[in-house]
Amino acid sequence: MSSKNDEKVKALLQKRLKEKRKAKKQARRGGGDGNLNLNSMMDMMTIILCFLLKSQGSQTIKITSKTDVPFSTSELTPKDMTTITIMPDSLVVLEKEVVKLQNRTVDPKYKKGGATSLIIIPLLQNLQERVDEQKEFARKTKSEFEGELTIIADSKTPYRLLVEVIQTSLTAEFKKFKFAVINHAELGFSGVGASNVDAINALSGE
Amino acid sequence: MAKKNREIEVDDLNLVPIMNLVLILIPLLLLSIVFLQIAVINVTMPQPSMGKPQNDDKEPPLRLRAIVNKEGFILFKGEAQLPAIPGCEGQNVTICLSDPSHEMDVMKYNWMALYNELLKIKQEQKWAEHQTLEVVAGAEITFDILIKAMDVSRNQLTKPGGATQDVPAEFFSDVLQFNSALMIREQVTTDEGEGLQPKALFPLVVLGMPVTE
């Protein structure tokens, strides 16, 4: 009785094993749905990659998420030039930190002649190096030294600090200044001047 | 036989390493990309000089100054301070705050009144060709308020809904309408060719030394 049962089970197991092997063989030959065609996906990926690389290269000014740059209706396009970034906690020239800020003011010990002075000494030294480099470049390429400077400032930067940065740059022979802003022209006037964070706060408050 | 072999080779091109590379590159680039369009505003600032400015002209140059402080705006036409607008009498400013209790500093100011006053000046014949506005702010005034003041004084505006090309600039009496105002554009011929440019109000900004409050 039991041996008859055993034989039945054995036959059933063998039958299942055969079916499994058959399915495996079929999959290996490509007859099943195990093979994925990657060509169209590759095409898509290549297009996305090209687009991203192109838009990455065309940006002349890079804004980090630490600086909250205000919106504006200005439509002037930026050029590639020396940039000063006024972050909430530091002054940065071309991605190199120059002075630390405390409560959005420069420590008087970094200033030429005490707290009331408008000249920030470490910034002046750094900018003079940049000016020397640019003058050398202008001399070699027989072009004119433009003395242009882009200021990327956080929207809560006090006017006093802004004036200090500009006066220091003037002393270092920069002449033309540009404030970097986020273009908002197509949306009219609403929200212009308010910073990103303020705009988000206003939206969530309503 | 050779033909068959070649076919098999093409079939077996292994795309997996390239796919891996692309799959890593795409999120990397997506993370570093900024989808915001950056623009710039030109400003100038004079360096304080020791000597008195030499001026041989008979007429002194026109000067239009806007002082921004915690109480509002003070406008100077030449050396004369403009009187306070209706509703702001008795205060030492030309345009007082419209919403002093607003939690955002930039929304406290009466930008519409500033625009109306500037447009009034622009429409006087003497000032029609004037381009420069001297902006002086208090030491504590923040950058976003400064940018907004430059925005308001840069272009002539018209009410939304109508045409924006070659129409006269309008005064505003409704804040909602002012907030959605549109720039007037005019046909301009430059070195690069013809194009529509915003019609200027006082687009050149000269910054002054901070005023102490």
Tab-separated table of C-alpha atoms in Angstrom:
chain	number	residue	atom	x	y	z
A	1	MET	CA	0.000	0.000	0.000
A	2	SER	CA	2.687	2.444	1.052
A	3	SER	CA	5.086	1.427	-1.767
A	4	LYS	CA	2.332	2.145	-4.293
A	5	ASN	CA	1.883	5.556	-2.814
A	6	ASP	CA	5.644	6.183	-2.879
A	7	GLU	CA	5.809	5.390	-6.562
A	8	LYS	CA	3.001	7.833	-7.258
A	9	VAL	CA	4.826	10.623	-5.444
A	10	LYS	CA	8.071	9.813	-7.219
A	11	ALA	CA	6.391	9.978	-10.624
A	12	LEU	CA	4.793	13.300	-9.748
A	13	LEU	CA	8.115	14.789	-8.613
A	14	GLN	CA	9.860	13.603	-11.756
A	15	LYS	CA	7.140	15.116	-13.888
A	16	ARG	CA	7.553	18.498	-12.160
A	17	LEU	CA	11.344	18.388	-12.512
A	18	LYS	CA	10.978	17.747	-16.228
A	19	GLU	CA	8.618	20.707	-16.584
A	20	LYS	CA	11.053	22.956	-14.754
A	21	ARG	CA	13.953	21.924	-16.980
A	22	LYS	CA	11.872	22.491	-20.060
A	23	ALA	CA	10.966	26.028	-18.957
A	24	LYS	CA	14.624	26.796	-18.185
A	25	LYS	CA	15.690	25.612	-21.638
A	26	GLN	CA	13.064	27.736	-23.259
A	27	ALA	CA	14.112	30.827	-21.307
A	28	ARG	CA	17.752	30.295	-22.293
A	29	ARG	CA	16.794	30.169	-25.972
A	30	GLY	CA	14.950	33.470	-25.663
A	31	GLY	CA	11.566	32.009	-26.248
A	32	GLY	CA	10.126	33.156	-22.903
A	33	ASP	CA	9.616	36.670	-21.582
A	34	GLY	CA	12.940	36.709	-19.686
A	35	ASN	CA	14.836	38.804	-22.263
A	36	LEU	CA	14.587	42.619	-21.992
A	37	ASN	CA	15.175	44.888	-24.961
A	38	LEU	CA	17.302	47.789	-23.714
A	39	ASN	CA	17.828	49.674	-26.978
A	40	SER	CA	14.973	52.171	-26.709
A	41	MET	CA	15.789	52.813	-23.072
A	42	MET	CA	19.410	53.460	-24.016
A	43	ASP	CA	18.275	55.990	-26.624
A	44	MET	CA	16.207	57.819	-24.042
A	45	MET	CA	19.016	57.814	-21.515
A	46	THR	CA	21.465	59.199	-24.068
A	47	ILE	CA	19.125	62.071	-24.902
A	48	ILE	CA	18.586	62.923	-21.221
A	49	LEU	CA	22.326	62.745	-20.602
A	50	CYS	CA	23.110	65.108	-23.486
A	51	PHE	CA	20.425	67.567	-22.350
A	52	LEU	CA	21.681	67.571	-18.761
A	53	LEU	CA	25.311	67.984	-19.777
A	54	LYS	CA	24.407	70.901	-22.033
A	55	SER	CA	22.348	72.760	-19.439
A	56	GLN	CA	25.057	72.124	-16.883
A	57	GLY	CA	27.681	73.781	-19.048
A	58	SER	CA	25.631	76.842	-20.006
A	59	GLN	CA	25.310	78.116	-16.453
A	60	THR	CA	27.730	80.934	-15.829
A	61	ILE	CA	26.711	81.677	-12.263
A	62	LYS	CA	26.129	78.928	-9.775
A	63	ILE	CA	23.907	79.520	-6.793
A	64	THR	CA	24.165	77.223	-3.813
A	65	SER	CA	21.177	76.320	-1.712
A	66	LYS	CA	22.727	78.115	1.261
A	67	THR	CA	22.184	81.540	-0.288
A	68	ASP	CA	18.564	82.544	-0.658
A	69	VAL	CA	18.729	84.855	-3.681
A	70	PRO	CA	15.769	87.247	-4.164
A	71	PHE	CA	13.471	87.268	-7.194
A	72	SER	CA	13.488	90.191	-9.600
A	73	THR	CA	11.950	91.327	-12.875
A	74	SER	CA	15.374	92.059	-14.372
A	75	GLU	CA	15.993	90.424	-17.742
A	76	LEU	CA	19.722	91.032	-18.183
A	77	THR	CA	21.648	87.822	-18.757
A	78	PRO	CA	24.695	87.165	-16.601
A	79	LYS	CA	28.233	86.892	-17.942
A	80	ASP	CA	31.075	84.766	-16.674
A	81	MET	CA	33.098	86.885	-14.261
A	82	THR	CA	34.422	87.133	-10.728
A	83	THR	CA	31.710	86.503	-8.154
A	84	ILE	CA	31.397	87.341	-4.483
A	85	THR	CA	28.785	85.344	-2.603
A	86	ILE	CA	27.436	86.847	0.597
A	87	MET	CA	26.167	83.823	2.518
A	88	PRO	CA	24.426	84.098	5.891
A	89	ASP	CA	27.635	83.043	7.657
A	90	SER	CA	30.534	83.807	5.325
A	91	LEU	CA	31.887	85.807	2.398
A	92	VAL	CA	32.971	83.646	-0.534
A	93	VAL	CA	35.039	84.728	-3.555
A	94	LEU	CA	34.918	82.255	-6.445
A	95	GLU	CA	33.984	79.297	-4.208
A	96	LYS	CA	36.736	80.077	-1.693
A	97	GLU	CA	35.705	81.250	1.760
A	98	VAL	CA	37.412	84.514	2.668
A	99	VAL	CA	35.786	85.893	5.834
A	100	LYS	CA	33.470	84.351	8.408
A	101	LEU	CA	30.412	86.389	9.371
A	102	GLN	CA	28.827	86.626	12.770
A	103	ASN	CA	25.181	87.651	12.805
A	104	ARG	CA	25.650	88.997	9.267
A	105	THR	CA	28.406	91.415	10.244
A	106	VAL	CA	32.160	91.281	9.792
A	107	ASP	CA	34.244	91.100	12.953
A	108	PRO	CA	35.921	94.539	13.507
A	109	LYS	CA	39.332	92.855	13.759
A	110	TYR	CA	39.138	92.042	10.029
A	111	LYS	CA	38.438	95.658	9.134
A	112	LYS	CA	40.882	98.405	8.303
A	113	GLY	CA	40.577	100.821	11.223
A	114	GLY	CA	37.853	99.396	13.457
A	115	ALA	CA	34.130	98.810	13.366
A	116	THR	CA	33.116	101.926	11.419
A	117	SER	CA	35.459	101.156	8.524
A	118	LEU	CA	34.074	100.031	5.182
A	119	ILE	CA	37.156	98.046	4.112
A	120	ILE	CA	37.338	94.302	4.847
A	121	ILE	CA	41.044	93.434	4.763
A	122	PRO	CA	40.988	89.671	3.857
A	123	LEU	CA	38.449	90.373	1.106
A	124	LEU	CA	40.554	93.255	-0.232
A	125	GLN	CA	43.666	91.064	-0.412
A	126	ASN	CA	41.790	88.300	-2.214
A	127	LEU	CA	40.173	90.711	-4.680
A	128	GLN	CA	43.489	92.422	-5.436
A	129	GLU	CA	44.898	89.025	-6.423
A	130	ARG	CA	41.903	88.536	-8.755
A	131	VAL	CA	42.457	92.015	-10.243
A	132	ASP	CA	46.146	91.288	-10.822
A	133	GLU	CA	45.239	88.011	-12.554
A	134	GLN	CA	42.666	89.718	-14.755
A	135	LYS	CA	44.995	92.592	-15.664
A	136	GLU	CA	47.686	90.079	-16.619
A	137	PHE	CA	45.129	88.210	-18.722
A	138	ALA	CA	43.954	91.445	-20.361
A	139	ARG	CA	47.568	92.415	-21.132
A	140	LYS	CA	48.322	89.049	-22.724
A	141	THR	CA	45.154	88.943	-24.800
A	142	LYS	CA	45.425	92.656	-25.650
A	143	SER	CA	41.922	93.322	-24.356
A	144	GLU	CA	40.804	95.857	-21.803
A	145	PHE	CA	40.496	95.202	-18.084
A	146	GLU	CA	36.753	95.445	-17.421
A	147	GLY	CA	36.690	95.319	-13.645
A	148	GLU	CA	33.278	93.648	-13.489
A	149	LEU	CA	32.072	91.859	-10.400
A	150	THR	CA	28.907	89.888	-9.708
A	151	ILE	CA	27.543	89.954	-6.183
A	152	ILE	CA	25.343	87.016	-5.170
A	153	ALA	CA	23.786	88.038	-1.886
A	154	ASP	CA	21.386	86.382	0.501
A	155	SER	CA	18.079	88.234	0.602
A	156	LYS	CA	18.476	89.084	4.294
A	157	THR	CA	21.894	90.712	3.867
A	158	PRO	CA	21.839	94.125	5.570
A	159	TYR	CA	22.649	97.173	3.440
A	160	ARG	CA	25.633	98.029	5.610
A	161	LEU	CA	27.398	94.732	4.767
A	162	LEU	CA	26.562	95.171	1.102
A	163	VAL	CA	28.137	98.631	1.095
A	164	GLU	CA	31.225	97.298	2.858
A	165	VAL	CA	31.657	94.599	0.183
A	166	ILE	CA	31.169	97.099	-2.640
A	167	GLN	CA	33.524	99.693	-1.137
A	168	THR	CA	36.195	97.025	-0.607
A	169	SER	CA	35.789	95.946	-4.247
A	170	LEU	CA	36.051	99.569	-5.389
A	171	THR	CA	39.325	99.875	-3.497
A	172	ALA	CA	40.529	96.731	-5.289
A	173	GLU	CA	39.772	98.501	-8.618
A	174	PHE	CA	36.553	96.770	-9.549
A	175	LYS	CA	34.289	99.333	-11.197
A	176	LYS	CA	31.110	97.691	-12.463
A	177	PHE	CA	28.826	95.727	-10.168
A	178	LYS	CA	26.012	93.338	-10.873
A	179	PHE	CA	23.596	91.849	-8.378
A	180	ALA	CA	22.598	88.287	-9.211
A	181	VAL	CA	18.843	87.641	-8.902
A	182	ILE	CA	16.386	84.981	-9.998
A	183	ASN	CA	14.471	86.005	-13.084
A	184	HIS	CA	10.771	86.269	-12.354
A	185	ALA	CA	9.714	88.598	-15.162
A	186	GLU	CA	7.071	86.438	-16.821
A	187	LEU	CA	5.094	86.156	-13.592
A	188	GLY	CA	4.437	89.865	-13.253
A	189	PHE	CA	5.049	91.721	-10.032
A	190	SER	CA	3.486	89.482	-7.433
A	191	GLY	CA	5.974	88.057	-4.995
A	192	VAL	CA	8.864	89.905	-6.587
A	193	GLY	CA	11.374	91.034	-4.023
A	194	ALA	CA	10.297	88.446	-1.541
A	195	SER	CA	12.793	85.646	-1.199
A	196	ASN	CA	12.147	81.981	-1.974
A	197	VAL	CA	11.744	81.102	1.674
A	198	ASP	CA	9.377	84.015	2.236
A	199	ALA	CA	7.315	83.016	-0.790
A	200	ILE	CA	7.016	79.445	0.461
A	201	ASN	CA	6.097	80.677	3.930
A	202	ALA	CA	3.452	82.983	2.480
A	203	LEU	CA	1.968	80.147	0.437
A	204	SER	CA	1.822	77.727	3.341
A	205	GLY	CA	0.378	80.417	5.595
A	206	GLU	CA	-2.618	81.005	3.397
B	1	MET	CA	29.713	30.677	-42.062
B	2	ALA	CA	31.633	33.940	-41.583
B	3	LYS	CA	28.482	35.960	-42.164
B	4	LYS	CA	26.638	34.026	-39.511
B	5	ASN	CA	29.451	34.626	-36.991
B	6	ARG	CA	29.361	38.407	-37.534
B	7	GLU	CA	25.632	38.497	-36.950
B	8	ILE	CA	26.036	36.730	-33.674
B	9	GLU	CA	28.695	39.248	-32.549
B	10	VAL	CA	26.400	42.244	-33.194
B	11	ASP	CA	23.586	40.573	-31.333
B	12	ASP	CA	25.686	40.068	-28.234
B	13	LEU	CA	26.845	43.691	-27.757
B	14	ASN	CA	26.807	44.078	-23.985
B	15	LEU	CA	25.123	47.335	-23.008
B	16	VAL	CA	25.033	46.704	-19.284
B	17	PRO	CA	28.267	48.606	-18.340
B	18	ILE	CA	27.192	51.626	-20.390
B	19	MET	CA	23.751	51.461	-18.792
B	20	ASN	CA	25.369	51.446	-15.362
B	21	LEU	CA	27.431	54.496	-16.231
B	22	VAL	CA	24.463	56.387	-17.634
B	23	LEU	CA	22.274	55.483	-14.696
B	24	ILE	CA	24.854	56.926	-12.321
B	25	LEU	CA	25.489	60.058	-14.396
B	26	ILE	CA	21.839	61.039	-14.738
B	27	PRO	CA	20.971	61.343	-11.017
B	28	LEU	CA	24.326	63.034	-10.418
B	29	LEU	CA	23.612	65.721	-13.025
B	30	LEU	CA	19.985	66.041	-11.963
B	31	LEU	CA	21.079	66.761	-8.401
B	32	SER	CA	23.570	69.436	-9.380
B	33	ILE	CA	21.306	71.226	-11.847
B	34	VAL	CA	19.508	74.449	-10.908
B	35	PHE	CA	16.312	74.995	-12.804
B	36	LEU	CA	16.150	78.695	-11.997
B	37	GLN	CA	17.016	81.327	-14.525
B	38	ILE	CA	19.589	83.761	-13.208
B	39	ALA	CA	19.544	87.426	-14.180
B	40	VAL	CA	21.635	90.381	-13.078
B	41	ILE	CA	21.002	94.020	-12.152
B	42	ASN	CA	23.648	96.606	-12.976
B	43	VAL	CA	24.501	98.975	-10.163
B	44	THR	CA	27.199	101.543	-9.570
B	45	MET	CA	28.476	103.144	-6.431
B	46	PRO	CA	30.761	106.161	-6.212
B	47	GLN	CA	33.894	105.964	-4.112
B	48	PRO	CA	33.921	108.672	-1.477
B	49	SER	CA	36.482	111.264	-2.554
B	50	MET	CA	38.219	113.758	-0.346
B	51	GLY	CA	37.930	116.877	-2.501
B	52	LYS	CA	34.704	118.601	-3.514
B	53	PRO	CA	33.337	117.476	-6.879
B	54	GLN	CA	34.272	119.884	-9.614
B	55	ASN	CA	31.351	121.139	-11.588
B	56	ASP	CA	31.952	123.710	-14.284
B	57	ASP	CA	28.461	123.499	-15.764
B	58	LYS	CA	26.114	126.377	-15.125
B	59	GLU	CA	23.231	124.135	-14.166
B	60	PRO	CA	23.750	121.494	-11.487
B	61	PRO	CA	23.000	117.969	-12.768
B	62	LEU	CA	19.554	116.577	-12.055
B	63	ARG	CA	19.480	114.324	-9.042
B	64	LEU	CA	16.699	112.040	-7.961
B	65	ARG	CA	17.206	110.290	-4.669
B	66	ALA	CA	15.180	107.694	-2.815
B	67	ILE	CA	16.027	106.997	0.801
B	68	VAL	CA	14.701	103.718	2.185
B	69	ASN	CA	14.483	103.435	5.954
B	70	LYS	CA	12.418	101.578	8.515
B	71	GLU	CA	9.594	104.170	8.323
B	72	GLY	CA	9.201	104.206	4.547
B	73	PHE	CA	10.609	106.122	1.579
B	74	ILE	CA	11.880	109.681	1.387
B	75	LEU	CA	12.135	111.075	-2.133
B	76	PHE	CA	14.408	113.981	-2.994
B	77	LYS	CA	13.955	115.840	-6.253
B	78	GLY	CA	17.205	117.760	-6.556
B	79	GLU	CA	17.748	119.000	-3.013
B	80	ALA	CA	14.065	119.368	-2.165
B	81	GLN	CA	12.311	116.677	-0.173
B	82	LEU	CA	8.938	115.775	-1.631
B	83	PRO	CA	6.003	116.348	0.721
B	84	ALA	CA	4.227	113.385	2.282
B	85	ILE	CA	1.549	111.717	0.162
B	86	PRO	CA	-2.063	111.778	1.437
B	87	GLY	CA	-2.388	109.445	4.414
B	88	CYS	CA	1.219	109.919	5.537
B	89	GLU	CA	1.014	113.491	6.858
B	90	GLY	CA	2.874	114.285	10.037
B	91	GLN	CA	5.550	111.655	9.479
B	92	ASN	CA	9.045	112.530	8.370
B	93	VAL	CA	8.774	110.467	5.174
B	94	THR	CA	7.319	110.928	1.691
B	95	ILE	CA	5.697	107.510	1.581
B	96	CYS	CA	4.968	105.729	4.837
B	97	LEU	CA	4.532	101.996	5.421
B	98	SER	CA	1.259	100.568	4.133
B	99	ASP	CA	1.168	97.469	6.322
B	100	PRO	CA	3.468	97.988	9.357
B	101	SER	CA	2.288	94.797	11.072
B	102	HIS	CA	3.082	92.431	8.178
B	103	GLU	CA	5.473	89.670	9.190
B	104	MET	CA	7.544	89.983	6.014
B	105	ASP	CA	9.585	93.183	5.999
B	106	VAL	CA	9.371	93.577	2.243
B	107	MET	CA	5.558	93.588	2.328
B	108	LYS	CA	5.376	96.443	4.834
B	109	TYR	CA	6.302	99.064	2.258
B	110	ASN	CA	3.905	100.876	-0.024
B	111	TRP	CA	5.492	99.921	-3.349
B	112	MET	CA	2.498	101.071	-5.364
B	113	ALA	CA	2.784	104.623	-4.003
B	114	LEU	CA	6.521	104.635	-4.728
B	115	TYR	CA	5.841	103.650	-8.328
B	116	ASN	CA	3.112	106.281	-8.702
B	117	GLU	CA	5.366	109.040	-7.306
B	118	LEU	CA	8.265	108.062	-9.563
B	119	LEU	CA	5.996	107.935	-12.615
B	120	LYS	CA	4.641	111.390	-11.722
B	121	ILE	CA	8.211	112.717	-11.738
B	122	LYS	CA	9.048	110.892	-14.986
B	123	GLN	CA	6.084	112.520	-16.737
B	124	GLU	CA	7.370	116.030	-15.977
B	125	GLN	CA	9.125	117.358	-19.039
B	126	LYS	CA	12.330	118.193	-17.196
B	127	TRP	CA	12.740	114.618	-15.992
B	128	ALA	CA	11.566	112.750	-19.080
B	129	GLU	CA	15.095	111.905	-20.236
B	130	HIS	CA	16.493	111.295	-16.758
B	131	GLN	CA	17.550	107.677	-16.172
B	132	THR	CA	19.346	107.565	-12.840
B	133	LEU	CA	17.911	106.967	-9.403
B	134	GLU	CA	20.156	107.228	-6.372
B	135	VAL	CA	19.108	104.658	-3.802
B	136	VAL	CA	20.216	105.142	-0.235
B	137	ALA	CA	19.142	102.700	2.433
B	138	GLY	CA	19.386	102.439	6.177
B	139	ALA	CA	22.141	100.202	7.510
B	140	GLU	CA	19.639	97.528	8.580
B	141	ILE	CA	17.572	97.456	5.387
B	142	THR	CA	17.827	94.017	3.817
B	143	PHE	CA	18.881	93.101	0.287
B	144	ASP	CA	15.433	91.913	-0.847
B	145	ILE	CA	13.905	95.321	-0.076
B	146	LEU	CA	16.690	96.982	-2.074
B	147	ILE	CA	16.078	94.656	-5.050
B	148	LYS	CA	12.329	95.298	-4.880
B	149	ALA	CA	12.952	99.078	-4.863
B	150	MET	CA	15.090	98.670	-7.990
B	151	ASP	CA	12.395	96.524	-9.627
B	152	VAL	CA	9.664	99.070	-8.932
B	153	SER	CA	11.738	101.954	-10.274
B	154	ARG	CA	13.070	100.183	-13.371
B	155	ASN	CA	10.164	99.914	-15.810
B	156	GLN	CA	6.957	101.646	-16.789
B	157	LEU	CA	3.950	99.452	-16.141
B	158	THR	CA	0.461	98.931	-17.476
B	159	LYS	CA	-2.600	97.201	-16.101
B	160	PRO	CA	-2.978	93.509	-16.931
B	161	GLY	CA	-5.372	92.357	-19.603
B	162	GLY	CA	-4.662	94.891	-22.320
B	163	ALA	CA	-1.898	95.403	-24.845
B	164	THR	CA	1.629	95.852	-23.506
B	165	GLN	CA	3.271	97.413	-26.541
B	166	ASP	CA	3.441	101.199	-27.023
B	167	VAL	CA	0.720	102.057	-24.506
B	168	PRO	CA	0.968	104.936	-22.020
B	169	ALA	CA	2.127	104.150	-18.494
B	170	GLU	CA	-0.633	104.038	-15.914
B	171	PHE	CA	-0.997	105.046	-12.292
B	172	PHE	CA	-2.256	102.356	-9.959
B	173	SER	CA	-4.836	102.605	-7.220
B	174	ASP	CA	-5.420	98.918	-6.519
B	175	VAL	CA	-2.667	96.811	-4.933
B	176	LEU	CA	-3.869	93.583	-6.533
B	177	GLN	CA	-3.740	95.203	-9.939
B	178	PHE	CA	-0.289	96.607	-9.207
B	179	ASN	CA	0.968	93.182	-8.155
B	180	SER	CA	0.017	91.697	-11.514
B	181	ALA	CA	1.056	94.738	-13.561
B	182	LEU	CA	2.874	94.154	-16.836
B	183	MET	CA	5.914	95.892	-18.271
B	184	ILE	CA	5.311	98.160	-21.240
B	185	ARG	CA	7.480	97.168	-24.173
B	186	GLU	CA	8.633	99.306	-27.043
B	187	GLN	CA	10.332	98.603	-30.336
B	188	VAL	CA	14.025	99.373	-30.009
B	189	THR	CA	16.744	99.228	-32.646
B	190	THR	CA	20.116	98.280	-31.222
B	191	ASP	CA	23.429	97.116	-32.686
B	192	GLU	CA	22.183	93.545	-32.508
B	193	GLY	CA	18.993	94.311	-34.429
B	194	GLU	CA	15.413	95.221	-33.639
B	195	GLY	CA	13.592	93.915	-30.632
B	196	LEU	CA	11.052	94.615	-27.937
B	197	GLN	CA	12.578	96.151	-24.838
B	198	PRO	CA	10.894	97.177	-21.573
B	199	LYS	CA	10.134	100.894	-21.428
B	200	ALA	CA	12.382	102.461	-18.832
B	201	LEU	CA	11.374	104.497	-15.798
B	202	PHE	CA	14.615	105.078	-13.866
B	203	PRO	CA	16.680	101.994	-14.753
B	204	LEU	CA	20.161	103.140	-13.689
B	205	VAL	CA	20.786	102.664	-10.005
B	206	VAL	CA	23.494	104.437	-8.042
B	207	LEU	CA	23.906	103.278	-4.465
B	208	GLY	CA	24.717	105.706	-1.687
B	209	MET	CA	26.318	105.404	1.725
B	210	PRO	CA	23.995	103.898	4.355
B	211	VAL	CA	22.087	106.411	6.432
B	212	THR	CA	22.211	106.071	10.198
B	213	GLU	CA	18.882	105.816	11.938
